[in-house]
Amino acid sequence: MIANPVPWPNGAKCAVCFTLDMDAESLLHLAHPEKAHSMVATASMLRYGPDVAIPRILATYRHYGIKQTFFVPGWCAERYPYAIEAMLKDGHEVSGHGYLHENPNKLSDVEEAYWLERSLTALQSITGQKTPGWRAPLYNYSHRSTDLLLDHGIAYDASLMGDDIPYLLQAAKGTLLELPSHWGMDDWPPFMHSLDLGMEMPIQSPARAWEVWWDEFDVMWTYGGLWIPVWHPFLSGRLARWHHTHQMIGKILDKGQVWIAPMQDIAQHVRACIDTGSWAPRVVDAYSSRNGARP
Ligand SMILES: [Zn+2]
């Protein structure tokens, strides 16, 4: 079913990274800039992420001895430096996710470049490290994003949905490695419910969410794909959900032949395969959403 699977390290059947986007109240300030400060209940729901969920998630990762990836808006890193410190202390990757979760599809050329740079500057001032990767807020990736990310030396993107395995985005300034995911691996559809944010998904049980995710994982394992769940600490880090996820991570490890690694390690491995010629990626036009038009 997958014609050209990546040769994963140590004969693993698939690569997995549980990515968590720590959005916190950036979502609220973006949606309601004038009155976010007074919307205390919704703020508390979002703040649950850095304050309660992150320590819980990190404890699970320590329990299983795995390193993973967090995507964090620059504003959230500035507001919750202690959450970032805790991630880095345990050896996890922290990568970029906008500044205030802004939508590049609603920005001008100059504005997208400004917010991307501000995002990376803020994140790097807190992490003290060069940012390895990027996920566009709410998958809002634009026709300019590839060139801007290449300008900033970003090694991979994780915003697109164009394949089951990594592929390359060909832009004017070079190629960017894409590590794709999709909505079927996201916790927004089963868990996101907030009147203030205009999202009223019918909430699913953790078991139902994992029924969908396990099907996605299982076929990636069978056919040699890449499984990148897109989760949020304020959603998936709630007690019942993370309790279930903690158990399911154990089930994945018990299944075996799975390479669980941070996104930057997966990107590095895939680039090495390309450079040595042991695997050849599909190459996709980074501007295809503009019907082939180039800048
Ligand atoms: Zn986000």
XYZ file of N, CA and C in Angstrom, residues 14-259:
738
model
N 7.780 1.173 11.654
C 7.314 2.542 11.405
C 7.993 3.496 12.384
N 7.909 4.787 12.050
C 8.415 5.828 12.956
C 7.220 6.540 13.579
N 7.371 6.892 14.862
C 6.280 7.536 15.600
C 6.824 8.717 16.396
N 6.096 9.835 16.360
C 6.369 10.929 17.303
C 5.034 11.478 17.779
N 4.820 11.451 19.093
C 3.612 12.050 19.678
C 3.881 13.542 19.799
N 3.402 14.332 18.849
C 3.681 15.771 18.929
C 2.578 16.458 19.724
N 2.990 17.392 20.574
C 2.027 18.153 21.380
C 2.212 19.642 21.108
N 1.149 20.305 20.672
C 1.186 21.737 20.384
C 0.703 22.496 21.623
N 1.625 23.172 22.312
C 1.260 23.841 23.568
C 0.766 25.253 23.288
N -0.509 25.343 22.903
C -1.076 26.626 22.475
C -1.435 27.559 23.625
N -1.807 27.000 24.769
C -2.243 27.789 25.936
C -3.206 28.918 25.497
N -3.122 30.084 26.155
C -4.131 31.131 25.861
C -3.826 31.935 24.608
N -2.819 31.544 23.825
C -2.591 32.262 22.566
C -3.871 32.238 21.730
N -4.592 31.109 21.777
C -5.827 30.965 20.989
C -6.858 32.016 21.392
N -6.941 32.270 22.692
C -7.940 33.208 23.214
C -7.568 34.657 22.872
N -6.278 34.978 23.016
C -5.827 36.349 22.718
C -5.926 36.651 21.223
N -5.756 35.613 20.407
C -5.879 35.817 18.963
C -7.349 36.034 18.578
N -8.237 35.240 19.186
C -9.664 35.308 18.830
C -10.347 36.530 19.441
N -9.924 36.920 20.651
C -10.602 38.005 21.376
C -9.575 38.970 21.966
N -8.855 39.717 21.107
C -7.773 40.560 21.638
C -8.240 41.590 22.663
N -9.486 42.062 22.524
C -9.950 43.127 23.425
C -10.394 42.608 24.783
N -10.976 41.401 24.813
C -11.573 40.958 26.079
C -11.012 39.642 26.613
N -9.906 39.158 26.021
C -9.333 37.886 26.487
C -9.033 37.935 27.979
N -8.588 39.104 28.468
C -8.177 39.211 29.875
C -9.332 38.938 30.830
N -10.572 39.125 30.353
C -11.713 38.935 31.259
C -12.359 37.558 31.099
N -11.868 36.759 30.155
C -12.488 35.450 29.884
C -11.758 34.378 30.698
N -11.989 34.429 32.001
C -11.150 33.671 32.934
C -11.371 32.162 32.838
N -12.597 31.739 32.596
C -12.856 30.290 32.570
C -12.163 29.634 31.374
N -12.308 30.252 30.199
C -11.654 29.672 29.022
C -10.133 29.739 29.162
N -9.644 30.856 29.742
C -8.193 30.953 29.987
C -7.736 29.809 30.891
N -8.542 29.488 31.891
C -8.133 28.414 32.824
C -8.079 27.071 32.116
N -9.010 26.856 31.177
C -9.008 25.599 30.411
C -7.721 25.483 29.586
N -7.302 26.599 29.011
C -6.108 26.586 28.153
C -4.821 26.520 28.976
N -4.837 27.204 30.135
C -3.662 27.249 31.006
C -3.423 25.898 31.683
N -4.443 25.073 31.736
C -4.297 23.701 32.239
C -3.143 23.010 31.500
N -2.943 23.392 30.234
C -1.875 22.779 29.424
C -0.516 22.901 30.075
N 0.046 24.137 30.115
C 1.389 24.256 30.692
C 1.452 23.924 32.181
N 0.384 24.240 32.936
C 0.491 24.112 34.391
C 0.229 22.712 34.925
N -0.695 21.984 34.323
C -1.074 20.670 34.852
C -0.703 19.537 33.891
N -0.999 19.742 32.608
C -0.795 18.643 31.654
C 0.682 18.393 31.341
N 1.451 19.446 31.161
C 2.857 19.243 30.757
C 3.621 18.404 31.795
N 3.540 18.724 33.101
C 4.247 17.856 34.062
C 3.777 16.400 33.989
N 2.485 16.196 33.748
C 1.924 14.836 33.645
C 2.467 14.112 32.400
N 2.483 14.825 31.294
C 2.968 14.247 30.029
C 4.458 13.905 30.145
N 5.220 14.829 30.746
C 6.654 14.581 30.898
C 6.899 13.366 31.793
N 6.057 13.189 32.811
C 6.219 12.027 33.702
C 6.001 10.727 32.926
N 5.014 10.716 32.032
C 4.780 9.524 31.194
C 5.998 9.236 30.317
N 6.539 10.273 29.711
C 7.715 10.083 28.849
C 8.908 9.561 29.655
N 9.067 10.074 30.888
C 10.160 9.563 31.739
C 9.914 8.102 32.074
N 8.652 7.778 32.358
C 8.274 6.405 32.700
C 8.684 5.429 31.594
N 8.447 5.821 30.349
C 8.743 4.924 29.218
C 10.137 5.165 28.625
N 10.823 6.210 29.119
C 12.166 6.493 28.604
C 12.181 6.949 27.160
N 11.185 7.786 26.776
C 11.138 8.266 25.384
C 11.314 9.791 25.332
N 11.876 10.263 24.227
C 12.035 11.709 23.971
C 11.097 12.088 22.827
N 10.410 13.220 22.969
C 9.409 13.603 21.989
C 9.529 15.074 21.603
N 8.520 15.588 20.903
C 8.564 16.962 20.366
C 7.352 17.774 20.810
N 7.625 19.013 21.222
C 6.563 19.970 21.543
C 6.677 21.139 20.569
N 5.550 21.537 19.989
C 5.508 22.743 19.153
C 4.881 23.861 20.000
N 5.593 24.994 20.093
C 5.170 26.031 21.041
C 5.178 27.414 20.372
N 4.035 28.131 20.404
C 4.044 29.519 19.929
C 5.012 30.361 20.772
N 5.697 31.315 20.126
C 6.674 32.141 20.834
C 6.081 32.826 22.054
N 4.862 33.332 21.912
C 4.183 34.017 23.020
C 4.020 33.078 24.216
N 3.717 31.818 23.954
C 3.523 30.836 25.035
C 4.853 30.520 25.720
N 5.936 30.494 24.936
C 7.259 30.242 25.531
C 7.629 31.392 26.465
N 7.317 32.628 26.035
C 7.618 33.790 26.882
C 6.780 33.777 28.154
N 5.530 33.307 28.034
C 4.622 33.337 29.171
C 4.830 32.162 30.122
N 5.276 31.039 29.597
C 5.450 29.831 30.412
C 6.862 29.263 30.257
N 7.886 30.059 30.588
C 9.262 29.566 30.403
C 9.535 28.313 31.229
N 8.838 28.179 32.370
C 9.092 26.999 33.218
C 8.647 25.707 32.535
N 7.614 25.788 31.710
C 7.179 24.584 30.969
C 8.232 24.204 29.931
N 8.803 25.220 29.277
C 9.839 24.962 28.261
C 11.085 24.380 28.934
N 11.452 24.974 30.077
C 12.628 24.463 30.810
C 12.439 23.003 31.174
N 11.230 22.649 31.605
C 10.961 21.253 32.003
C 11.085 20.315 30.801
N 10.603 20.758 29.645
C 10.717 19.926 28.425
C 12.197 19.709 28.083
N 12.943 20.811 28.096
C 14.357 20.726 27.690
C 15.178 19.935 28.705
N 14.823 20.085 29.978
C 15.565 19.372 31.028
C 15.477 17.862 30.817
N 14.343 17.412 30.312
C 14.155 15.974 30.052
C 14.636 15.553 28.660
N 15.218 16.496 27.918
C 15.806 16.143 26.621
C 14.847 16.116 25.454
N 13.671 16.774 25.604
C 12.707 16.805 24.498
C 13.021 17.957 23.543
N 12.448 17.853 22.360
C 12.610 18.899 21.348
C 11.510 19.952 21.506
N 11.891 21.226 21.366
C 10.905 22.318 21.337
C 11.035 23.005 19.983
N 9.969 23.001 19.205
C 10.004 23.602 17.874
C 8.914 24.658 17.706
N 8.935 25.352 16.563
C 8.133 26.552 16.372
C 6.682 26.308 15.960
N 5.801 27.245 16.368
C 4.362 27.094 16.096
C 3.695 28.474 16.065
N 4.299 29.406 15.299
C 3.753 30.765 15.240
C 4.157 31.580 16.458
N 3.702 32.849 16.491
C 3.969 33.662 17.686
C 2.733 33.665 18.585
N 1.612 34.181 18.063
C 0.363 34.149 18.846
C -0.653 33.243 18.143
N -0.142 32.183 17.498
C -1.012 31.253 16.775
C -1.705 31.921 15.596
N -1.045 32.948 15.027
C -1.635 33.699 13.916
C -1.765 32.828 12.661
N -2.637 33.256 11.787
C -2.942 32.495 10.570
C -2.273 33.127 9.351
N -1.193 32.530 8.837
C -0.483 33.110 7.687
C -1.366 33.275 6.455
N -2.426 32.486 6.350
C -3.309 32.616 5.185
C -4.106 33.921 5.203
N -4.087 34.608 6.358
C -4.784 35.895 6.456
C -3.793 37.058 6.528
N -2.499 36.761 6.314
C -1.479 37.796 6.446
C -0.901 38.170 5.080
N -0.308 39.363 5.019
C 0.411 39.784 3.804
C 1.794 39.131 3.811
N 2.517 39.286 2.713
C 3.887 38.767 2.629
C 4.733 39.283 3.789
N 4.675 40.603 3.986
C 5.502 41.239 5.020
C 5.081 40.759 6.409
N 3.775 40.649 6.603
C 3.283 40.227 7.926
C 3.674 38.791 8.248
N 3.562 37.885 7.263
C 3.939 36.493 7.558
C 5.421 36.406 7.921
N 6.267 37.128 7.159
C 7.711 37.112 7.437
C 7.985 37.673 8.838
N 7.268 38.751 9.205
C 7.473 39.375 10.522
C 7.115 38.414 11.653
N 5.931 37.794 11.564
C 5.480 36.934 12.673
C 6.290 35.652 12.766
N 6.741 35.147 11.627
C 7.571 33.942 11.681
C 8.900 34.253 12.381
N 9.485 35.392 12.019
C 10.753 35.760 12.644
C 10.564 36.037 14.141
N 9.471 36.710 14.477
C 9.219 37.014 15.891
C 9.007 35.734 16.699
N 8.317 34.775 16.071
C 8.088 33.475 16.717
C 9.410 32.787 17.037
N 10.291 32.738 16.042
C 11.558 32.016 16.229
C 12.473 32.761 17.198
N 12.462 34.093 17.122
C 13.300 34.878 18.036
C 12.854 34.664 19.478
N 11.542 34.692 19.704
C 11.019 34.502 21.064
C 11.362 33.107 21.578
N 11.149 32.121 20.740
C 11.390 30.736 21.169
C 12.873 30.524 21.483
N 13.716 31.040 20.602
C 15.154 30.827 20.809
C 15.665 31.588 22.021
N 15.024 32.710 22.365
C 15.471 33.450 23.551
C 15.158 32.654 24.824
N 14.150 31.805 24.772
C 13.799 30.989 25.944
C 14.567 29.663 25.936
N 14.668 29.026 24.776
C 15.329 27.710 24.735
C 16.853 27.845 24.696
N 17.348 28.979 24.181
C 18.791 29.124 24.009
C 19.326 28.237 22.897
N 18.422 27.712 22.086
C 18.829 26.795 21.015
C 18.219 27.232 19.687
N 18.864 26.823 18.611
C 18.290 27.041 17.292
C 17.057 26.147 17.160
N 15.986 26.682 16.591
C 14.741 25.913 16.480
C 14.824 24.927 15.324
N 14.642 23.622 15.590
C 14.834 22.646 14.510
C 13.686 22.567 13.511
N 12.435 22.659 13.990
C 11.312 22.394 13.092
C 10.143 23.340 13.283
N 9.076 23.088 12.516
C 7.964 24.031 12.468
C 6.646 23.303 12.236
N 5.617 23.734 12.941
C 4.244 23.371 12.544
C 3.431 24.652 12.498
N 2.789 24.925 11.360
C 1.969 26.128 11.223
C 0.760 26.025 12.164
N 0.395 27.138 12.823
C -0.778 27.130 13.683
C -2.021 26.665 12.918
N -2.703 25.674 13.464
C -3.923 25.110 12.854
C -3.714 24.712 11.393
N -2.507 24.220 11.099
C -2.148 23.775 9.739
C -2.264 24.906 8.713
N -2.229 26.145 9.158
C -2.359 27.262 8.219
C -1.000 27.599 7.606
N -0.627 26.826 6.630
C 0.653 26.955 5.934
C 0.377 27.665 4.617
N 1.203 28.647 4.277
C 0.904 29.417 3.059
C 1.877 29.090 1.923
N 1.627 29.668 0.770
C 2.508 29.488 -0.386
C 3.875 30.137 -0.148
N 3.980 31.011 0.905
C 5.268 31.658 1.186
C 6.059 30.894 2.239
N 5.366 30.021 2.985
C 5.968 29.470 4.201
C 7.250 28.695 3.928
N 7.289 27.900 2.851
C 8.475 27.065 2.605
C 9.721 27.920 2.466
N 9.651 28.976 1.634
C 10.837 29.824 1.449
C 11.222 30.530 2.747
N 10.224 30.977 3.517
C 10.538 31.664 4.780
C 11.221 30.707 5.766
N 10.728 29.475 5.829
C 11.332 28.496 6.747
C 12.755 28.164 6.307
N 12.957 28.033 5.008
C 14.312 27.771 4.502
C 15.249 28.943 4.837
N 14.740 30.169 4.731
C 15.535 31.359 5.085
C 16.055 31.281 6.511
N 15.241 30.680 7.391
C 15.609 30.618 8.813
C 16.297 29.311 9.190
N 16.654 28.510 8.201
C 17.408 27.296 8.475
C 16.610 26.207 9.180
N 15.287 26.250 9.028
C 14.439 25.220 9.647
C 14.622 23.903 8.884
N 14.805 22.805 9.623
C 15.173 21.533 8.981
C 13.969 20.754 8.445
N 12.789 20.961 9.057
C 11.619 20.212 8.595
C 10.343 20.981 8.917
N 9.285 20.658 8.188
C 7.953 21.169 8.498
C 7.045 19.992 8.848
N 6.033 20.270 9.698
C 5.090 19.215 10.096
C 3.661 19.738 10.039
N 3.339 20.489 8.959
C 2.023 21.124 8.851
C 1.135 20.514 7.782
N 1.712 19.726 6.881
C 0.964 19.314 5.688
C 0.452 17.876 5.800
N -0.335 17.486 4.810
C -1.074 16.220 4.903
C -0.980 15.418 3.614
N 0.110 15.640 2.842
C 0.143 15.138 1.476
C 0.617 13.725 1.254
N 0.958 12.980 2.333
C 1.443 11.617 2.114
C 1.408 10.864 3.449
N 1.745 9.572 3.388
C 1.859 8.760 4.612
C 3.309 8.700 5.071
N 4.204 9.150 4.231
C 5.640 9.100 4.497
C 6.227 10.489 4.216
N 7.456 10.741 4.644
C 8.052 12.053 4.389
C 8.156 12.358 2.894
N 8.153 13.644 2.564
C 8.388 14.065 1.190
C 9.065 15.423 1.187
N 9.501 15.848 0.021
C 10.215 17.125 -0.068
C 9.340 18.180 -0.726
N 9.369 19.399 -0.160
C 8.705 20.548 -0.773
C 9.749 21.319 -1.556
N 9.528 21.417 -2.849
C 10.483 22.131 -3.708
C 10.049 23.589 -3.834
N 10.886 24.494 -3.363
C 10.597 25.928 -3.457
C 11.752 26.622 -4.160
N 11.615 27.927 -4.339
C 12.658 28.675 -5.053
C 13.996 28.575 -4.333
N 13.946 28.545 -2.994
C 15.191 28.599 -2.214
C 15.738 27.232 -1.831
N 15.133 26.168 -2.345
C 15.648 24.830 -2.035
C 14.534 23.881 -1.682
N 14.883 22.801 -0.966
C 13.855 21.835 -0.568
C 13.727 21.814 0.943
N 12.494 21.650 1.391
C 12.198 21.520 2.820
C 11.589 20.145 3.026
N 12.065 19.449 4.060
C 11.538 18.120 4.354
C 10.190 18.235 5.050
N 9.197 17.552 4.530
C 7.868 17.542 5.130
C 7.651 16.218 5.855
N 7.267 16.300 7.138
C 6.893 15.109 7.916
C 5.385 15.220 8.144
N 4.582 14.575 7.292
C 3.144 14.872 7.255
C 2.322 14.187 8.352
N 1.174 14.770 8.595
C 0.189 14.208 9.515
C -1.185 14.449 8.891
N -2.266 14.310 9.662
C -3.576 14.747 9.161
C -4.607 14.738 10.272
N -5.809 15.242 9.959
C -6.839 15.445 10.990
C -7.226 14.152 11.707
N -7.080 13.016 11.030
C -7.431 11.740 11.667
C -6.502 11.360 12.808
N -5.389 12.074 12.955
C -4.434 11.810 14.031
C -4.442 12.949 15.053
N -5.401 13.859 14.917
C -5.446 15.089 15.719
C -6.472 14.938 16.845
N -6.209 15.553 17.998
C -7.171 15.451 19.120
C -8.222 16.556 19.102
N -8.142 17.462 18.134
C -9.134 18.557 18.033
C -10.538 17.997 17.752
N -10.695 17.127 16.715
C -12.051 16.623 16.431
C -12.705 15.875 17.602
N -12.008 14.985 18.327
C -12.722 14.286 19.409
C -12.859 15.086 20.707
N -12.012 16.092 20.935
C -11.959 16.695 22.275
C -12.224 18.193 22.353
N -12.090 18.947 21.271
C -12.144 20.408 21.388
C -13.583 20.898 21.508
N -13.861 21.549 22.618
C -15.195 22.100 22.827
C -15.058 23.380 23.645
N -15.304 24.518 23.005
C -15.206 25.802 23.705
C -16.116 26.804 23.024
N -17.111 27.275 23.764
C -18.035 28.248 23.172
C -17.298 29.540 22.828
N -16.381 29.972 23.712
C -15.660 31.224 23.471
C -14.780 31.160 22.231
N -14.317 29.965 21.879
C -13.437 29.832 20.718
C -14.199 29.341 19.487
N -15.528 29.209 19.617
C -16.354 28.854 18.465
C -16.149 27.436 17.976
N -15.701 26.554 18.854
C -15.491 25.145 18.491
C -16.384 24.297 19.376
N -17.331 23.613 18.781
C -18.244 22.819 19.597
C -18.299 21.397 19.076
N -17.158 20.707 19.172
C -17.105 19.309 18.757
C -17.860 18.466 19.783
N -18.605 17.448 19.321
C -19.208 16.527 20.288
C -18.096 15.704 20.931
N -17.924 15.844 22.228
C -16.779 15.236 22.902
C -16.872 13.709 22.882
N -15.745 13.079 22.532
C -15.668 11.615 22.461
C -14.941 11.079 23.693
N -15.162 9.811 23.980
C -14.410 9.186 25.068
C -12.967 9.001 24.624
N -12.038 8.911 25.589
C -10.649 8.621 25.206
C -10.542 7.319 24.415
N -11.347 6.331 24.775
C -11.284 5.043 24.061
C -11.704 5.210 22.604
N -12.721 6.048 22.368
C -13.186 6.276 20.990
C -12.106 7.020 20.187
N -11.491 8.031 20.820
C -10.412 8.763 20.129
C -9.290 7.785 19.763
N -8.945 6.921 20.696
C -7.846 5.985 20.448
C -8.231 4.876 19.471
N -9.524 4.618 19.353
C -9.964 3.639 18.343
C -9.556 4.157 16.954
N -9.776 5.451 16.733
C -9.396 6.078 15.457
C -7.876 6.108 15.324
N -7.196 6.555 16.383
C -5.730 6.711 16.305
C -5.045 5.354 16.162
N -5.569 4.347 16.862
C -4.915 3.033 16.775
C -5.007 2.479 15.353
N -6.148 2.661 14.705
C -6.274 2.220 13.300
C -5.215 2.896 12.437
N -5.016 4.195 12.686
C -4.008 4.950 11.919
C -2.606 4.407 12.210
N -2.326 4.193 13.487
C -0.999 3.673 13.873
C -0.768 2.286 13.292
N -1.762 1.429 13.413
C -1.610 0.019 13.042
C -1.268 -0.148 11.552
N -1.905 0.655 10.693
C -1.571 0.531 9.257
C -0.207 1.133 8.936
N 0.175 2.178 9.686
C 1.529 2.712 9.488
C 2.551 1.646 9.870
N 2.282 0.918 10.925
C 3.169 -0.173 11.367
C 3.201 -1.271 10.298
N 2.052 -1.600 9.749
C 1.968 -2.682 8.758
C 2.708 -2.333 7.465
N 2.576 -1.067 7.048
C 3.082 -0.708 5.713
C 4.348 0.160 5.723
N 4.887 0.450 6.898
C 6.158 1.180 6.935
C 6.027 2.687 6.878
N 4.953 3.218 7.425
C 4.706 4.661 7.355
C 5.261 5.440 8.530
N 4.688 6.618 8.695
C 5.129 7.580 9.701
C 3.881 8.023 10.450
N 3.848 7.790 11.774
C 2.634 8.141 12.531
C 2.936 9.303 13.455
N 2.319 10.445 13.149
C 2.575 11.657 13.931
C 1.250 12.207 14.460
N 0.812 11.737 15.620
C -0.388 12.331 16.217
C -0.154 13.806 16.537
N -1.205 14.603 16.373
C -1.146 16.034 16.666
C -2.066 16.285 17.860
N -1.444 16.441 19.031
C -2.229 16.593 20.250
C -1.943 17.934 20.920
N -2.794 18.280 21.889
C -2.661 19.543 22.612
C -2.700 19.257 24.104
N -1.780 19.818 24.878
C -1.775 19.538 26.323
C -3.113 19.858 26.993
N -3.785 20.952 26.595
C -5.035 21.317 27.283
C -6.198 20.400 26.907
N -6.042 19.622 25.827
C -7.080 18.656 25.431
C -6.686 17.241 25.859
N -5.607 16.723 25.267
C -5.219 15.330 25.537
C -4.571 15.147 26.898
N -4.119 16.260 27.514
C -3.471 16.138 28.826
C -4.440 16.089 29.988
N -5.777 16.228 29.714
C -6.773 16.096 30.794
C -6.688 14.685 31.359
N -7.120 14.539 32.609
C -6.817 13.323 33.366
C -7.245 12.019 32.694
N -8.524 11.904 32.338
C -9.003 10.632 31.767
C -8.321 10.336 30.430
N -8.108 11.393 29.659
C -7.522 11.206 28.325
C -6.058 10.788 28.431
N -5.304 11.472 29.306
C -3.883 11.120 29.393
C -3.695 9.776 30.091
N -4.577 9.465 31.034
C -4.538 8.135 31.665
C -4.621 7.052 30.587
N -5.537 7.239 29.658
C -5.719 6.278 28.567
C -4.502 6.286 27.636
N -4.035 7.492 27.310
C -2.881 7.607 26.405
C -1.639 6.970 27.023
N -1.453 7.173 28.328
C -0.306 6.553 29.016
C -0.322 5.035 28.784
N -1.494 4.442 28.913
C -1.612 2.986 28.712
C -1.374 2.606 27.256
N -1.883 3.432 26.336
C -1.753 3.105 24.911
C -0.301 3.240 24.427
N 0.444 4.166 25.018
C 1.872 4.261 24.665
C 2.563 2.958 25.076
N 2.177 2.425 26.234
C 2.725 1.133 26.654
C 2.372 0.028 25.658
N 1.141 0.083 25.141
C 0.702 -0.937 24.170
C 1.516 -0.842 22.869
N 1.798 0.385 22.451
C 2.614 0.588 21.241
C 4.017 0.023 21.456
N 4.581 0.305 22.626
C 5.928 -0.205 22.915
C 5.912 -1.732 22.991
N 4.840 -2.299 23.552
C 4.736 -3.766 23.637
C 4.652 -4.397 22.247
N 4.016 -3.690 21.322
C 3.889 -4.222 19.958
C 5.270 -4.387 19.313
N 6.155 -3.443 19.633
C 7.547 -3.566 19.204
C 7.801 -3.147 17.770
N 9.090 -3.105 17.411
C 9.534 -2.700 16.073
C 8.994 -1.324 15.685
N 8.935 -0.435 16.677
C 8.478 0.939 16.449
C 9.615 1.868 16.839
N 9.923 2.826 15.976
C 10.950 3.816 16.316
C 10.244 5.068 16.828
